[in-house]
Tab-separated table of N, CA and C in Angstrom:
chain	number	residue	atom	x	y	z
A	1	UNK	N	35.321	278.914	-21.832
A	1	UNK	CA	36.233	278.467	-22.873
A	1	UNK	C	35.660	277.172	-23.460
A	2	UNK	N	35.610	277.114	-24.764
A	2	UNK	CA	35.076	275.927	-25.441
A	2	UNK	C	36.220	274.997	-25.817
A	3	UNK	N	36.348	273.928	-25.030
A	3	UNK	CA	37.417	272.960	-25.207
A	3	UNK	C	37.372	272.337	-26.600
A	4	UNK	N	36.188	272.139	-27.145
A	4	UNK	CA	36.041	271.488	-28.443
A	4	UNK	C	36.511	272.357	-29.611
A	5	UNK	N	36.782	273.621	-29.359
A	5	UNK	CA	37.269	274.518	-30.412
A	5	UNK	C	38.784	274.408	-30.610
A	6	UNK	N	39.466	273.774	-29.659
A	6	UNK	CA	40.910	273.584	-29.772
A	6	UNK	C	41.211	272.399	-30.689
A	7	UNK	N	42.404	272.389	-31.265
A	7	UNK	CA	42.826	271.235	-32.054
A	7	UNK	C	42.996	270.039	-31.128
A	8	UNK	N	43.033	268.849	-31.720
A	8	UNK	CA	43.221	267.640	-30.914
A	8	UNK	C	44.551	267.673	-30.171
A	9	UNK	N	45.579	268.187	-30.822
A	9	UNK	CA	46.899	268.261	-30.178
A	9	UNK	C	46.864	269.169	-28.952
A	10	UNK	N	46.175	270.289	-29.047
A	10	UNK	CA	46.072	271.206	-27.907
A	10	UNK	C	45.234	270.572	-26.805
A	11	UNK	N	44.162	269.883	-27.175
A	11	UNK	CA	43.350	269.197	-26.177
A	11	UNK	C	44.179	268.158	-25.426
A	12	UNK	N	44.988	267.392	-26.167
A	12	UNK	CA	45.862	266.397	-25.547
A	12	UNK	C	46.876	267.068	-24.632
A	13	UNK	N	47.454	268.160	-25.083
A	13	UNK	CA	48.451	268.871	-24.282
A	13	UNK	C	47.835	269.391	-22.987
A	14	UNK	N	46.630	269.917	-23.058
A	14	UNK	CA	45.964	270.413	-21.854
A	14	UNK	C	45.649	269.278	-20.887
A	15	UNK	N	45.211	268.146	-21.416
A	15	UNK	CA	44.937	266.994	-20.558
A	15	UNK	C	46.221	266.486	-19.911
A	16	UNK	N	47.294	266.417	-20.687
A	16	UNK	CA	48.579	265.980	-20.148
A	16	UNK	C	49.106	266.967	-19.110
A	17	UNK	N	48.918	268.254	-19.356
A	17	UNK	CA	49.351	269.276	-18.398
A	17	UNK	C	48.574	269.148	-17.097
A	18	UNK	N	47.288	268.879	-17.195
A	18	UNK	CA	46.465	268.695	-15.998
A	18	UNK	C	46.926	267.465	-15.223
A	19	UNK	N	47.217	266.405	-15.934
A	19	UNK	CA	47.702	265.183	-15.298
A	19	UNK	C	49.046	265.417	-14.614
A	20	UNK	N	49.942	266.110	-15.295
A	20	UNK	CA	51.254	266.422	-14.727
A	20	UNK	C	51.119	267.272	-13.474
A	21	UNK	N	50.283	268.286	-13.536
A	21	UNK	CA	50.071	269.148	-12.372
A	21	UNK	C	49.555	268.328	-11.197
A	22	UNK	N	48.602	267.444	-11.451
A	22	UNK	CA	48.064	266.597	-10.389
A	22	UNK	C	49.105	265.659	-9.815
A	23	UNK	N	49.932	265.085	-10.686
A	23	UNK	CA	50.997	264.183	-10.240
A	23	UNK	C	51.977	264.903	-9.321
A	24	UNK	N	52.228	266.154	-9.616
A	24	UNK	CA	53.161	266.951	-8.816
A	24	UNK	C	52.501	267.567	-7.587
A	25	UNK	N	51.207	267.320	-7.410
A	25	UNK	CA	50.497	267.851	-6.257
A	25	UNK	C	50.085	269.301	-6.397
A	26	UNK	N	50.062	269.793	-7.620
A	26	UNK	CA	49.657	271.177	-7.861
A	26	UNK	C	48.168	271.223	-8.178
A	27	UNK	N	47.501	272.254	-7.711
A	27	UNK	CA	46.061	272.352	-7.910
A	27	UNK	C	45.684	273.115	-9.177
A	28	UNK	N	46.636	273.734	-9.805
A	28	UNK	CA	46.363	274.517	-11.014
A	28	UNK	C	47.389	274.167	-12.087
A	29	UNK	N	46.968	274.299	-13.332
A	29	UNK	CA	47.889	274.115	-14.451
A	29	UNK	C	48.652	275.418	-14.637
A	30	UNK	N	49.960	275.324	-14.597
A	30	UNK	CA	50.831	276.481	-14.789
A	30	UNK	C	51.455	276.392	-16.187
A	31	UNK	N	52.005	277.485	-16.682
A	31	UNK	CA	52.636	277.454	-18.012
A	31	UNK	C	53.704	276.366	-18.145
A	32	UNK	N	54.410	276.086	-17.061
A	32	UNK	CA	55.457	275.058	-17.109
A	32	UNK	C	54.861	273.687	-17.419
A	33	UNK	N	53.705	273.381	-16.846
A	33	UNK	CA	53.055	272.097	-17.099
A	33	UNK	C	52.675	271.982	-18.573
A	34	UNK	N	52.146	273.053	-19.114
A	34	UNK	CA	51.742	273.046	-20.517
A	34	UNK	C	52.956	272.941	-21.439
A	35	UNK	N	54.021	273.643	-21.107
A	35	UNK	CA	55.237	273.570	-21.921
A	35	UNK	C	55.790	272.150	-21.946
A	36	UNK	N	55.874	271.520	-20.786
A	36	UNK	CA	56.380	270.142	-20.724
A	36	UNK	C	55.511	269.222	-21.570
A	37	UNK	N	54.197	269.355	-21.450
A	37	UNK	CA	53.311	268.480	-22.217
A	37	UNK	C	53.428	268.740	-23.721
A	38	UNK	N	53.598	269.981	-24.122
A	38	UNK	CA	53.785	270.291	-25.545
A	38	UNK	C	55.090	269.710	-26.070
A	39	UNK	N	56.139	269.790	-25.272
A	39	UNK	CA	57.442	269.283	-25.705
A	39	UNK	C	57.484	267.762	-25.749
A	40	UNK	N	56.626	267.104	-24.980
A	40	UNK	CA	56.617	265.642	-24.942
A	40	UNK	C	55.725	265.011	-26.005
A	41	UNK	N	54.990	265.818	-26.751
A	41	UNK	CA	54.122	265.269	-27.793
A	41	UNK	C	54.953	264.643	-28.903
A	42	UNK	N	54.538	263.456	-29.332
A	42	UNK	CA	55.264	262.723	-30.366
A	42	UNK	C	55.357	263.491	-31.680
A	43	UNK	N	54.237	263.959	-32.168
A	43	UNK	CA	54.212	264.647	-33.462
A	43	UNK	C	53.953	266.134	-33.305
A	44	UNK	N	54.268	266.657	-32.130
A	44	UNK	CA	53.993	268.065	-31.864
A	44	UNK	C	54.974	268.986	-32.563
A	45	UNK	N	54.555	270.207	-32.718
A	45	UNK	CA	55.370	271.185	-33.432
A	45	UNK	C	56.280	271.978	-32.491
A	46	UNK	N	55.955	272.025	-31.207
A	46	UNK	CA	56.717	272.853	-30.262
A	46	UNK	C	58.185	272.436	-30.202
A	47	UNK	N	58.431	271.148	-30.065
A	47	UNK	CA	59.810	270.663	-30.018
A	47	UNK	C	60.561	270.931	-31.306
A	48	UNK	N	59.884	270.752	-32.426
A	48	UNK	CA	60.511	270.999	-33.728
A	48	UNK	C	60.888	272.466	-33.888
A	49	UNK	N	60.024	273.350	-33.432
A	49	UNK	CA	60.316	274.788	-33.523
A	49	UNK	C	61.528	275.140	-32.676
A	50	UNK	N	61.565	274.634	-31.450
A	50	UNK	CA	62.702	274.934	-30.573
A	50	UNK	C	63.996	274.345	-31.123
A	51	UNK	N	63.931	273.154	-31.708
A	51	UNK	CA	65.118	272.565	-32.336
A	51	UNK	C	65.590	273.417	-33.504
A	52	UNK	N	64.652	273.895	-34.300
A	52	UNK	CA	64.997	274.738	-35.450
A	52	UNK	C	65.684	276.029	-35.004
A	53	UNK	N	65.300	276.521	-33.819
A	53	UNK	CA	65.892	277.743	-33.274
A	53	UNK	C	67.150	277.468	-32.449
A	54	UNK	N	67.591	276.203	-32.448
A	54	UNK	CA	68.777	275.772	-31.698
A	54	UNK	C	68.649	276.022	-30.200
A	55	UNK	N	67.437	275.859	-29.680
A	55	UNK	CA	67.209	275.982	-28.239
A	55	UNK	C	67.465	274.621	-27.620
A	56	UNK	N	68.281	274.597	-26.588
A	56	UNK	CA	68.564	273.318	-25.931
A	56	UNK	C	68.186	273.367	-24.470
């Protein structure tokens, strides 16, 4: 997988997910780690999409 082919936002999300997984003592990045990191992005689109869909 070529990390440099991802957008900067996705690269940041993957790095944050890896950090979160490590903090929690997990050896692998799971979808939950990536979701949390996407939702915590300041200018990310994931949170905006879920808000638009009235997901709470």
